[in-house]
mmCIF file of C-alpha atoms and ligand atoms in Angstrom:
data_model
loop_
_atom_site.group_PDB
_atom_site.id
_atom_site.type_symbol
_atom_site.label_atom_id
_atom_site.label_comp_id
_atom_site.label_asym_id
_atom_site.label_seq_id
_atom_site.Cartn_x
_atom_site.Cartn_y
_atom_site.Cartn_z
ATOM 1 C CA MET A 1 -44.855 -50.416 75.373
ATOM 2 C CA LYS A 2 -44.365 -54.064 74.406
ATOM 3 C CA LYS A 3 -40.793 -54.866 73.411
ATOM 4 C CA THR A 4 -39.430 -58.059 71.947
ATOM 5 C CA TYR A 5 -38.155 -60.273 74.725
ATOM 6 C CA THR A 6 -36.253 -62.817 72.716
ATOM 7 C CA HIS A 7 -33.503 -62.467 75.217
ATOM 8 C CA ALA A 8 -35.571 -62.967 78.363
ATOM 9 C CA LEU A 9 -37.490 -65.813 76.806
ATOM 10 C CA ALA A 10 -34.278 -67.479 75.715
ATOM 11 C CA ALA A 11 -33.034 -67.323 79.297
ATOM 12 C CA LEU A 12 -36.178 -69.135 80.367
ATOM 13 C CA GLY A 13 -35.728 -71.781 77.726
ATOM 14 C CA LEU A 14 -38.897 -70.687 75.987
ATOM 15 C CA ILE A 15 -37.374 -70.503 72.568
ATOM 16 C CA GLY A 16 -35.035 -72.957 71.005
ATOM 17 C CA ALA A 17 -31.386 -72.847 70.107
ATOM 18 C CA LEU A 18 -32.066 -71.715 66.565
ATOM 19 C CA ALA A 19 -34.071 -68.774 67.676
ATOM 20 C CA LEU A 20 -31.415 -67.987 70.233
ATOM 21 C CA ALA A 21 -28.759 -68.026 67.526
ATOM 22 C CA GLY A 22 -31.065 -65.795 65.507
ATOM 23 C CA CYS A 23 -31.107 -63.232 68.272
ATOM 24 C CA GLY A 24 -27.371 -62.803 67.977
ATOM 25 C CA GLY A 25 -26.051 -65.826 69.790
ATOM 26 C CA GLY A 26 -26.354 -64.254 73.224
ATOM 27 C CA GLY A 27 -26.805 -66.611 76.153
ATOM 28 C CA ALA A 28 -28.482 -65.831 79.432
ATOM 29 C CA GLY A 29 -27.108 -62.659 80.854
ATOM 30 C CA SER A 30 -25.177 -61.586 77.786
ATOM 31 C CA ALA A 31 -26.146 -58.543 75.819
ATOM 32 C CA GLY A 32 -25.646 -60.155 72.443
ATOM 33 C CA GLY A 33 -28.358 -59.074 70.067
ATOM 34 C CA ALA A 34 -30.864 -58.196 72.768
ATOM 35 C CA LYS A 35 -32.411 -54.818 72.888
ATOM 36 C CA SER A 36 -31.389 -53.016 76.005
ATOM 37 C CA GLU A 37 -34.519 -51.594 77.569
ATOM 38 C CA LYS A 38 -34.615 -49.168 80.428
ATOM 39 C CA PRO A 39 -36.862 -50.289 83.298
ATOM 40 C CA GLY A 40 -38.851 -47.088 82.830
ATOM 41 C CA ASP A 41 -39.864 -48.314 79.356
ATOM 42 C CA LEU A 42 -41.223 -51.566 80.715
ATOM 43 C CA LEU A 43 -44.681 -52.272 82.068
ATOM 44 C CA ILE A 44 -45.330 -55.094 84.534
ATOM 45 C CA GLY A 45 -48.900 -56.288 85.091
ATOM 46 C CA VAL A 46 -49.584 -57.482 88.641
ATOM 47 C CA SER A 47 -52.842 -59.392 89.072
ATOM 48 C CA MET A 48 -53.995 -60.100 92.632
ATOM 49 C CA PRO A 49 -57.077 -62.112 93.645
ATOM 50 C CA THR A 50 -58.890 -60.058 96.266
ATOM 51 C CA GLN A 51 -58.756 -57.220 98.741
ATOM 52 C CA THR A 52 -60.949 -58.976 101.286
ATOM 53 C CA SER A 53 -57.889 -60.518 102.919
ATOM 54 C CA GLU A 54 -55.091 -58.350 104.242
ATOM 55 C CA ARG A 55 -52.333 -60.515 102.929
ATOM 56 C CA TRP A 56 -53.194 -59.828 99.273
ATOM 57 C CA ILE A 57 -53.370 -56.093 99.875
ATOM 58 C CA ALA A 58 -49.904 -56.239 101.454
ATOM 59 C CA ASP A 59 -48.593 -58.505 98.677
ATOM 60 C CA GLY A 60 -49.881 -56.212 95.915
ATOM 61 C CA LYS A 61 -48.492 -53.088 97.505
ATOM 62 C CA ALA A 62 -45.108 -54.645 98.270
ATOM 63 C CA VAL A 63 -44.706 -56.011 94.722
ATOM 64 C CA GLU A 64 -45.761 -52.666 93.238
ATOM 65 C CA ASP A 65 -43.428 -50.678 95.507
ATOM 66 C CA GLY A 66 -40.482 -53.010 94.842
ATOM 67 C CA LEU A 67 -40.920 -52.881 91.062
ATOM 68 C CA LYS A 68 -41.390 -49.110 91.051
ATOM 69 C CA LYS A 69 -38.270 -48.715 93.159
ATOM 70 C CA ASP A 70 -36.389 -50.518 90.398
ATOM 71 C CA GLY A 71 -37.866 -48.038 87.926
ATOM 72 C CA TYR A 72 -40.524 -50.230 86.259
ATOM 73 C CA GLN A 73 -44.028 -49.111 85.403
ATOM 74 C CA VAL A 74 -46.656 -51.176 87.203
ATOM 75 C CA ASP A 75 -50.328 -51.938 86.519
ATOM 76 C CA LEU A 76 -51.679 -53.484 89.757
ATOM 77 C CA GLN A 77 -55.220 -54.909 89.666
ATOM 78 C CA TYR A 78 -57.408 -56.742 92.187
ATOM 79 C CA ALA A 79 -60.167 -59.008 90.904
ATOM 80 C CA GLY A 80 -62.576 -59.081 93.872
ATOM 81 C CA ASP A 81 -62.343 -62.903 93.936
ATOM 82 C CA ASP A 82 -64.283 -62.963 90.650
ATOM 83 C CA ILE A 83 -62.784 -65.287 88.036
ATOM 84 C CA PRO A 84 -64.070 -63.488 84.885
ATOM 85 C CA THR A 85 -62.862 -60.141 86.287
ATOM 86 C CA GLN A 86 -59.360 -61.517 86.758
ATOM 87 C CA GLY A 87 -59.390 -62.864 83.184
ATOM 88 C CA GLN A 88 -60.484 -59.476 81.812
ATOM 89 C CA GLN A 89 -57.889 -57.602 83.839
ATOM 90 C CA ILE A 90 -55.107 -59.828 82.516
ATOM 91 C CA ASP A 91 -56.446 -59.510 78.947
ATOM 92 C CA GLN A 92 -56.271 -55.730 79.347
ATOM 93 C CA MET A 93 -52.711 -55.897 80.654
ATOM 94 C CA ILE A 94 -51.731 -57.871 77.560
ATOM 95 C CA THR A 95 -53.532 -55.387 75.287
ATOM 96 C CA LYS A 96 -51.774 -52.490 77.003
ATOM 97 C CA GLY A 97 -48.459 -54.096 76.058
ATOM 98 C CA ALA A 98 -47.309 -55.509 79.388
ATOM 99 C CA ASP A 99 -43.762 -56.850 79.228
ATOM 100 C CA LEU A 100 -44.193 -59.319 82.099
ATOM 101 C CA LEU A 101 -47.090 -60.605 84.199
ATOM 102 C CA VAL A 102 -47.096 -61.479 87.895
ATOM 103 C CA ILE A 103 -50.283 -63.392 88.719
ATOM 104 C CA ALA A 104 -51.829 -64.736 91.931
ATOM 105 C CA ALA A 105 -54.752 -66.688 90.470
ATOM 106 C CA ILE A 106 -58.213 -66.970 92.003
ATOM 107 C CA ASP A 107 -58.842 -70.268 90.227
ATOM 108 C CA GLY A 108 -55.578 -71.885 89.216
ATOM 109 C CA THR A 109 -57.201 -73.623 86.249
ATOM 110 C CA ALA A 110 -59.131 -70.719 84.756
ATOM 111 C CA LEU A 111 -56.429 -68.655 83.056
ATOM 112 C CA SER A 112 -55.398 -70.860 80.130
ATOM 113 C CA SER A 113 -56.626 -68.492 77.417
ATOM 114 C CA GLN A 114 -54.851 -65.529 79.040
ATOM 115 C CA LEU A 115 -51.653 -67.536 79.307
ATOM 116 C CA ASP A 116 -51.910 -68.600 75.665
ATOM 117 C CA ALA A 117 -52.318 -64.963 74.666
ATOM 118 C CA ALA A 118 -49.350 -63.967 76.833
ATOM 119 C CA ALA A 119 -47.184 -66.659 75.242
ATOM 120 C CA ALA A 120 -48.244 -65.588 71.744
ATOM 121 C CA ALA A 121 -47.152 -62.052 72.615
ATOM 122 C CA HIS A 122 -43.897 -63.349 74.190
ATOM 123 C CA ILE A 123 -44.843 -62.090 77.646
ATOM 124 C CA PRO A 124 -43.242 -64.103 80.454
ATOM 125 C CA VAL A 125 -45.533 -65.100 83.335
ATOM 126 C CA ILE A 126 -44.624 -65.487 87.008
ATOM 127 C CA SER A 127 -47.077 -67.413 89.163
ATOM 128 C CA TYR A 128 -47.238 -65.624 92.511
ATOM 129 C CA ASP A 129 -47.918 -67.671 95.679
ATOM 130 C CA ARG A 130 -50.572 -69.834 93.929
ATOM 131 C CA LEU A 131 -49.575 -72.065 91.027
ATOM 132 C CA ILE A 132 -51.407 -71.570 87.728
ATOM 133 C CA ARG A 133 -52.316 -75.021 86.479
ATOM 134 C CA ASP A 134 -52.685 -76.846 83.169
ATOM 135 C CA SER A 135 -50.598 -74.449 81.075
ATOM 136 C CA LYS A 136 -47.019 -74.733 79.953
ATOM 137 C CA ASN A 137 -46.866 -70.955 79.665
ATOM 138 C CA VAL A 138 -45.980 -70.442 83.311
ATOM 139 C CA ASP A 139 -42.317 -69.498 83.449
ATOM 140 C CA PHE A 140 -41.566 -69.326 87.138
ATOM 141 C CA TYR A 141 -43.258 -69.778 90.514
ATOM 142 C CA VAL A 142 -42.483 -67.831 93.690
ATOM 143 C CA THR A 143 -44.152 -69.155 96.814
ATOM 144 C CA PHE A 144 -43.680 -70.655 100.262
ATOM 145 C CA ASP A 145 -43.059 -74.297 101.028
ATOM 146 C CA ASN A 146 -46.778 -75.019 100.982
ATOM 147 C CA TYR A 147 -46.569 -78.666 102.063
ATOM 148 C CA LYS A 148 -44.558 -77.539 105.083
ATOM 149 C CA VAL A 149 -47.194 -74.930 105.938
ATOM 150 C CA GLY A 150 -49.650 -77.832 106.314
ATOM 151 C CA VAL A 151 -47.162 -79.757 108.458
ATOM 152 C CA GLN A 152 -46.740 -76.687 110.672
ATOM 153 C CA GLN A 153 -50.522 -76.251 111.029
ATOM 154 C CA ALA A 154 -51.038 -79.874 112.056
ATOM 155 C CA THR A 155 -48.020 -79.850 114.381
ATOM 156 C CA SER A 156 -49.389 -76.766 116.071
ATOM 157 C CA LEU A 157 -52.792 -78.444 116.498
ATOM 158 C CA LEU A 158 -51.073 -81.439 118.129
ATOM 159 C CA LYS A 159 -49.135 -79.127 120.450
ATOM 160 C CA GLY A 160 -52.273 -77.198 121.362
ATOM 161 C CA LEU A 161 -54.024 -80.462 122.254
ATOM 162 C CA GLY A 162 -51.018 -81.558 124.313
ATOM 163 C CA VAL A 163 -50.239 -84.584 122.117
ATOM 164 C CA LEU A 164 -46.836 -83.029 121.426
ATOM 165 C CA ASP A 165 -44.870 -80.923 123.879
ATOM 166 C CA ALA A 166 -43.437 -77.506 123.057
ATOM 167 C CA SER A 167 -40.311 -79.086 121.582
ATOM 168 C CA GLY A 168 -42.406 -81.354 119.320
ATOM 169 C CA LYS A 169 -41.864 -84.561 121.333
ATOM 170 C CA GLU A 170 -44.774 -86.925 121.934
ATOM 171 C CA THR A 171 -46.306 -86.730 125.398
ATOM 172 C CA ALA A 172 -48.192 -89.450 127.247
ATOM 173 C CA ALA A 173 -51.560 -87.952 126.214
ATOM 174 C CA LYS A 174 -53.656 -90.642 124.543
ATOM 175 C CA GLY A 175 -56.875 -88.735 123.947
ATOM 176 C CA PRO A 176 -59.086 -89.505 122.252
ATOM 177 C CA PHE A 177 -59.310 -85.868 121.188
ATOM 178 C CA ASN A 178 -62.242 -84.830 119.012
ATOM 179 C CA VAL A 179 -61.114 -82.737 116.070
ATOM 180 C CA GLU A 180 -62.660 -81.348 112.877
ATOM 181 C CA LEU A 181 -60.792 -80.587 109.690
ATOM 182 C CA PHE A 182 -61.103 -77.606 107.345
ATOM 183 C CA ALA A 183 -59.418 -77.090 103.975
ATOM 184 C CA GLY A 184 -59.144 -74.128 101.600
ATOM 185 C CA SER A 185 -60.672 -73.598 98.172
ATOM 186 C CA LEU A 186 -60.300 -76.654 95.927
ATOM 187 C CA ASP A 187 -59.520 -74.511 92.866
ATOM 188 C CA ASP A 188 -56.437 -73.154 94.653
ATOM 189 C CA ASN A 189 -53.506 -75.524 94.175
ATOM 190 C CA ASN A 190 -52.126 -74.458 97.565
ATOM 191 C CA ALA A 191 -55.156 -75.848 99.395
ATOM 192 C CA HIS A 192 -54.106 -79.361 98.362
ATOM 193 C CA PHE A 193 -50.505 -78.876 99.513
ATOM 194 C CA PHE A 194 -51.616 -77.509 102.899
ATOM 195 C CA TRP A 195 -54.055 -80.404 103.304
ATOM 196 C CA ASN A 196 -51.532 -83.072 102.318
ATOM 197 C CA GLY A 197 -48.888 -81.687 104.684
ATOM 198 C CA ALA A 198 -51.413 -81.535 107.514
ATOM 199 C CA MET A 199 -53.000 -84.942 106.908
ATOM 200 C CA ASP A 200 -49.644 -86.724 106.586
ATOM 201 C CA THR A 201 -48.805 -85.285 110.005
ATOM 202 C CA LEU A 202 -52.148 -86.130 111.637
ATOM 203 C CA LYS A 203 -52.595 -89.577 110.077
ATOM 204 C CA PRO A 204 -50.558 -91.605 112.622
ATOM 205 C CA TYR A 205 -52.637 -90.079 115.447
ATOM 206 C CA LEU A 206 -55.921 -90.699 113.600
ATOM 207 C CA ASP A 207 -54.832 -94.286 112.938
ATOM 208 C CA LYS A 208 -53.932 -94.861 116.611
ATOM 209 C CA GLY A 209 -57.191 -93.278 117.792
ATOM 210 C CA VAL A 210 -55.442 -90.458 119.669
ATOM 211 C CA LEU A 211 -57.479 -88.181 117.395
ATOM 212 C CA THR A 212 -60.995 -88.849 116.142
ATOM 213 C CA VAL A 213 -63.150 -86.875 113.712
ATOM 214 C CA PRO A 214 -66.736 -87.265 115.007
ATOM 215 C CA SER A 215 -68.283 -85.868 111.809
ATOM 216 C CA GLY A 216 -66.439 -88.496 109.786
ATOM 217 C CA GLN A 217 -65.542 -85.760 107.259
ATOM 218 C CA THR A 218 -61.921 -86.581 106.551
ATOM 219 C CA LYS A 219 -61.758 -85.970 102.796
ATOM 220 C CA ILE A 220 -60.586 -82.676 101.351
ATOM 221 C CA GLU A 221 -63.784 -82.390 99.272
ATOM 222 C CA GLN A 222 -65.821 -82.521 102.498
ATOM 223 C CA ALA A 223 -63.561 -80.108 104.370
ATOM 224 C CA ALA A 224 -63.046 -77.528 101.589
ATOM 225 C CA ILE A 225 -64.266 -73.932 101.903
ATOM 226 C CA LEU A 226 -64.953 -72.289 98.554
ATOM 227 C CA ARG A 227 -62.920 -69.049 98.062
ATOM 228 C CA TRP A 228 -61.635 -69.468 101.647
ATOM 229 C CA GLN A 229 -64.676 -67.558 102.913
ATOM 230 C CA GLN A 230 -65.167 -66.831 106.589
ATOM 231 C CA GLU A 231 -68.994 -66.988 106.428
ATOM 232 C CA THR A 232 -68.906 -70.365 104.652
ATOM 233 C CA ALA A 233 -66.563 -71.706 107.326
ATOM 234 C CA GLN A 234 -68.796 -70.406 110.116
ATOM 235 C CA LYS A 235 -71.797 -72.109 108.525
ATOM 236 C CA ARG A 236 -69.945 -75.428 108.122
ATOM 237 C CA MET A 237 -68.793 -75.318 111.765
ATOM 238 C CA GLU A 238 -72.362 -74.586 112.930
ATOM 239 C CA ASP A 239 -73.635 -77.505 110.849
ATOM 240 C CA LEU A 240 -70.963 -79.841 112.250
ATOM 241 C CA LEU A 241 -71.811 -78.841 115.813
ATOM 242 C CA THR A 242 -75.472 -79.619 115.153
ATOM 243 C CA SER A 243 -74.891 -82.888 113.347
ATOM 244 C CA ALA A 244 -71.995 -84.442 115.262
ATOM 245 C CA TYR A 245 -71.923 -82.817 118.716
ATOM 246 C CA SER A 246 -75.563 -82.488 119.783
ATOM 247 C CA ASP A 247 -75.158 -85.532 122.065
ATOM 248 C CA GLY A 248 -72.932 -83.504 124.420
ATOM 249 C CA LYS A 249 -69.682 -84.619 122.826
ATOM 250 C CA LYS A 250 -67.004 -81.924 123.155
ATOM 251 C CA LEU A 251 -64.852 -80.688 120.323
ATOM 252 C CA ASN A 252 -61.194 -80.262 121.295
ATOM 253 C CA GLY A 253 -59.487 -78.884 118.213
ATOM 254 C CA VAL A 254 -59.937 -77.669 114.653
ATOM 255 C CA LEU A 255 -57.440 -77.759 111.803
ATOM 256 C CA SER A 256 -57.955 -74.473 109.976
ATOM 257 C CA PRO A 257 -55.857 -73.502 106.946
ATOM 258 C CA PHE A 258 -56.441 -69.702 106.960
ATOM 259 C CA ASP A 259 -57.119 -67.028 109.573
ATOM 260 C CA GLY A 260 -60.376 -65.886 107.925
ATOM 261 C CA ILE A 261 -61.673 -69.453 108.142
ATOM 262 C CA SER A 262 -60.421 -69.661 111.752
ATOM 263 C CA ARG A 263 -62.399 -66.577 112.746
ATOM 264 C CA GLY A 264 -65.539 -68.053 111.150
ATOM 265 C CA ILE A 265 -65.000 -71.264 113.126
ATOM 266 C CA ILE A 266 -64.396 -69.369 116.381
ATOM 267 C CA THR A 267 -67.546 -67.269 115.888
ATOM 268 C CA ALA A 268 -69.556 -70.487 115.441
ATOM 269 C CA LEU A 269 -67.996 -72.061 118.551
ATOM 270 C CA GLN A 270 -68.542 -69.001 120.721
ATOM 271 C CA GLY A 271 -72.108 -68.732 119.410
ATOM 272 C CA THR A 272 -73.163 -72.231 120.437
ATOM 273 C CA GLY A 273 -72.369 -71.638 124.107
ATOM 274 C CA GLY A 274 -70.767 -74.273 126.257
ATOM 275 C CA TYR A 275 -67.323 -73.615 124.865
ATOM 276 C CA GLY A 276 -66.435 -70.411 126.677
ATOM 277 C CA THR A 277 -64.762 -67.522 124.934
ATOM 278 C CA THR A 278 -61.076 -68.381 125.373
ATOM 279 C CA ILE A 279 -59.016 -71.554 125.179
ATOM 280 C CA ALA A 280 -58.539 -71.357 128.944
ATOM 281 C CA ASP A 281 -62.377 -71.425 129.318
ATOM 282 C CA GLY A 282 -62.754 -74.478 127.082
ATOM 283 C CA LEU A 283 -62.725 -73.077 123.529
ATOM 284 C CA PRO A 284 -61.187 -75.680 121.179
ATOM 285 C CA VAL A 285 -57.682 -75.181 119.806
ATOM 286 C CA VAL A 286 -57.952 -73.560 116.359
ATOM 287 C CA THR A 287 -55.009 -73.119 113.956
ATOM 288 C CA GLY A 288 -54.700 -70.642 111.068
ATOM 289 C CA GLN A 289 -52.505 -69.035 108.452
ATOM 290 C CA ASP A 290 -51.307 -65.590 107.321
ATOM 291 C CA ALA A 291 -50.860 -63.788 110.648
ATOM 292 C CA GLU A 292 -53.786 -61.495 109.855
ATOM 293 C CA ILE A 293 -54.025 -58.780 112.455
ATOM 294 C CA GLY A 294 -57.545 -59.805 113.575
ATOM 295 C CA SER A 295 -56.265 -63.298 114.303
ATOM 296 C CA VAL A 296 -52.989 -62.179 115.855
ATOM 297 C CA ALA A 297 -55.040 -60.141 118.332
ATOM 298 C CA LEU A 298 -57.179 -63.238 119.062
ATOM 299 C CA ILE A 299 -54.021 -65.312 119.617
ATOM 300 C CA ASP A 300 -52.749 -62.630 121.983
ATOM 301 C CA GLN A 301 -56.066 -62.822 123.867
ATOM 302 C CA GLY A 302 -55.913 -66.635 124.105
ATOM 303 C CA VAL A 303 -58.868 -67.156 121.725
ATOM 304 C CA GLN A 304 -57.213 -68.515 118.540
ATOM 305 C CA TYR A 305 -54.354 -70.897 119.233
ATOM 306 C CA SER A 306 -51.922 -70.207 116.381
ATOM 307 C CA THR A 307 -51.311 -69.013 112.855
ATOM 308 C CA ILE A 308 -48.639 -69.542 110.228
ATOM 309 C CA PHE A 309 -46.615 -66.450 109.407
ATOM 310 C CA LYS A 310 -45.661 -66.154 105.761
ATOM 311 C CA ASP A 311 -43.671 -62.954 105.431
ATOM 312 C CA THR A 312 -45.257 -61.407 102.340
ATOM 313 C CA ARG A 313 -42.506 -58.776 102.293
ATOM 314 C CA LYS A 314 -40.025 -61.539 101.473
ATOM 315 C CA LEU A 315 -42.288 -63.088 98.840
ATOM 316 C CA ALA A 316 -42.807 -59.734 97.139
ATOM 317 C CA LYS A 317 -39.067 -59.093 97.209
ATOM 318 C CA GLN A 318 -38.423 -62.464 95.568
ATOM 319 C CA ALA A 319 -41.019 -61.723 92.873
ATOM 320 C CA VAL A 320 -39.234 -58.454 92.123
ATOM 321 C CA ILE A 321 -35.846 -60.203 91.884
ATOM 322 C CA VAL A 322 -37.269 -62.844 89.529
ATOM 323 C CA SER A 323 -39.030 -60.203 87.387
ATOM 324 C CA LYS A 324 -35.827 -58.225 87.046
ATOM 325 C CA ASP A 325 -33.797 -61.335 86.192
ATOM 326 C CA ILE A 326 -36.233 -62.352 83.476
ATOM 327 C CA LEU A 327 -36.380 -58.878 81.980
ATOM 328 C CA ASP A 328 -32.580 -58.651 82.090
ATOM 329 C CA GLY A 329 -32.347 -61.944 80.217
ATOM 330 C CA LYS A 330 -30.979 -63.872 83.210
ATOM 331 C CA LYS A 331 -32.200 -67.241 84.373
ATOM 332 C CA PRO A 332 -33.873 -66.728 87.764
ATOM 333 C CA GLU A 333 -32.538 -68.777 90.654
ATOM 334 C CA ALA A 334 -34.827 -71.709 91.548
ATOM 335 C CA ASN A 335 -34.483 -73.713 94.767
ATOM 336 C CA ASP A 336 -37.092 -76.326 93.823
ATOM 337 C CA THR A 337 -37.412 -77.899 90.394
ATOM 338 C CA LYS A 338 -39.426 -80.990 91.380
ATOM 339 C CA SER A 339 -42.443 -80.264 93.546
ATOM 340 C CA TYR A 340 -44.665 -78.065 91.424
ATOM 341 C CA ASP A 341 -46.030 -79.983 88.460
ATOM 342 C CA ASN A 342 -48.909 -77.869 87.172
ATOM 343 C CA GLY A 343 -50.316 -80.623 84.993
ATOM 344 C CA ALA A 344 -48.506 -79.386 81.873
ATOM 345 C CA LYS A 345 -44.948 -79.054 83.182
ATOM 346 C CA VAL A 346 -42.890 -78.875 86.345
ATOM 347 C CA VAL A 347 -42.557 -75.165 87.032
ATOM 348 C CA PRO A 348 -39.190 -73.996 88.383
ATOM 349 C CA SER A 349 -39.873 -72.497 91.788
ATOM 350 C CA TYR A 350 -38.386 -70.451 94.561
ATOM 351 C CA LEU A 351 -39.808 -71.495 97.940
ATOM 352 C CA LEU A 352 -39.621 -69.385 101.079
ATOM 353 C CA GLN A 353 -39.991 -70.664 104.631
ATOM 354 C CA SER A 354 -42.858 -69.976 107.005
ATOM 355 C CA ASP A 355 -43.043 -69.878 110.815
ATOM 356 C CA THR A 356 -45.633 -70.966 113.359
ATOM 357 C CA VAL A 357 -46.843 -68.173 115.610
ATOM 358 C CA ASP A 358 -48.521 -68.909 118.925
ATOM 359 C CA LYS A 359 -48.930 -66.380 121.722
ATOM 360 C CA ALA A 360 -45.267 -66.604 122.761
ATOM 361 C CA GLN A 361 -44.051 -65.998 119.202
ATOM 362 C CA ILE A 362 -46.019 -62.808 118.521
ATOM 363 C CA LYS A 363 -43.328 -60.525 119.880
ATOM 364 C CA PRO A 364 -40.188 -62.144 118.433
ATOM 365 C CA LEU A 365 -41.633 -62.964 115.010
ATOM 366 C CA LEU A 366 -44.227 -60.304 114.280
ATOM 367 C CA ILE A 367 -43.520 -57.243 116.403
ATOM 368 C CA ASP A 368 -39.718 -57.315 116.454
ATOM 369 C CA SER A 369 -39.620 -57.828 112.679
ATOM 370 C CA GLY A 370 -41.881 -54.800 112.174
ATOM 371 C CA TYR A 371 -44.701 -56.836 110.582
ATOM 372 C CA TRP A 372 -47.217 -55.578 113.143
ATOM 373 C CA THR A 373 -46.797 -53.016 115.899
ATOM 374 C CA GLU A 374 -47.657 -53.626 119.528
ATOM 375 C CA ALA A 375 -50.557 -51.174 119.192
ATOM 376 C CA GLU A 376 -51.923 -53.057 116.179
ATOM 377 C CA VAL A 377 -51.774 -56.351 118.052
ATOM 378 C CA ALA A 378 -53.519 -54.770 121.034
ATOM 379 C CA SER A 379 -56.311 -53.250 118.897
ATOM 380 C CA GLY A 380 -56.578 -55.989 116.273
ATOM 381 C CA VAL A 381 -56.630 -53.321 113.589
ATOM 382 C CA ALA A 382 -53.953 -52.539 110.996
ATOM 383 C CA GLN A 383 -52.905 -48.893 111.055
HETATM 384 C C1 BGC B 1 -52.482 -68.594 100.257
HETATM 385 C C2 BGC B 1 -52.732 -68.441 101.726
HETATM 386 C C3 BGC B 1 -54.063 -67.760 101.962
HETATM 387 C C4 BGC B 1 -55.154 -68.353 101.138
HETATM 388 C C5 BGC B 1 -56.424 -67.551 101.224
HETATM 389 C C6 BGC B 1 -53.625 -69.296 99.633
HETATM 390 O O1 BGC B 1 -53.391 -69.489 98.288
HETATM 391 O O2 BGC B 1 -51.269 -69.296 100.056
HETATM 392 O O3 BGC B 1 -51.699 -67.678 102.310
HETATM 393 O O4 BGC B 1 -54.406 -67.936 103.301
HETATM 394 O O5 BGC B 1 -54.771 -68.475 99.797
HETATM 395 O O6 BGC B 1 -56.243 -66.267 100.713
#
């Protein structure tokens, strides 16, 4: 299956001018000297981290469908959040002769040997949603504006607490509001971007004392949840309630970076008693991310305050466009060539925009766009 992609690699700047001349002098987009392959002859390996979260199931399916629609062969694999499994799956894709790899890494630093092997076999690599770190063999990155996701999460927390009004203007509320902070998995590059965006937004209010963190855990290493797991988040919230709130202090809000983590936090809060079951009854304001159906239903019921909607249909579409460009020998369009230094190089990126969804935004953003149906929101189950 594997063909020689001198042409595609030249478009990405992966081989030098001499080699380019050697392939017939064709520049990006020209046919000079390049083999013309039919999509049906080409195999694309798509490596996704896990099926425990809906978003990755939707991402995998949408990327596979989009590539197949363009005629490509696709090998889609999920790694069950197990790092060695993901490595083996990518090794197998390379052995099978994949012509391009699209990878959403579990651990952004654990795929160096796979990326070396891909480069040796002239297989271009697209980092999908999560940046693969410490390798220069990452050709392109498609993602969302991850720093801005963090800003949106923190802004939503401030609105939920009443520190900002609906339009984002400061109110007269001085607090102090008790908040706790959660971060994602430290081996996921995105977790750091979300955290930095959120903390830059919260910092002025922490400095002024409008917000306080009774646990004192304000470092990402203290707030991180390995593999973004719901159970780990629930346990950390239970521990925080025991250690920092047993004197009757009330928690007002929680910065949560992912809906699974949010549901773990909410379960812990509802379990301790004294917080009620909805925000109206006294449950703290909890943020989220991904617009998972379980959380969208909770937002609709007034239990979770908000989530960040990242339209995975758009991300998958962009990954398909970039794959096609690379395989056609064209330079993919980047809209950010500064932000994503993976430790070995700055990876050209295409960033999409995300939206905050609170109860009022469920209909316009999620239902009207066909992301979830009204029945799904009412039941909390994807159909
Ligand atoms: C993604 C988030 C997701 C998280 C947990 C991050 O890399 O960008 O959308 O919530 O992983 O799966």
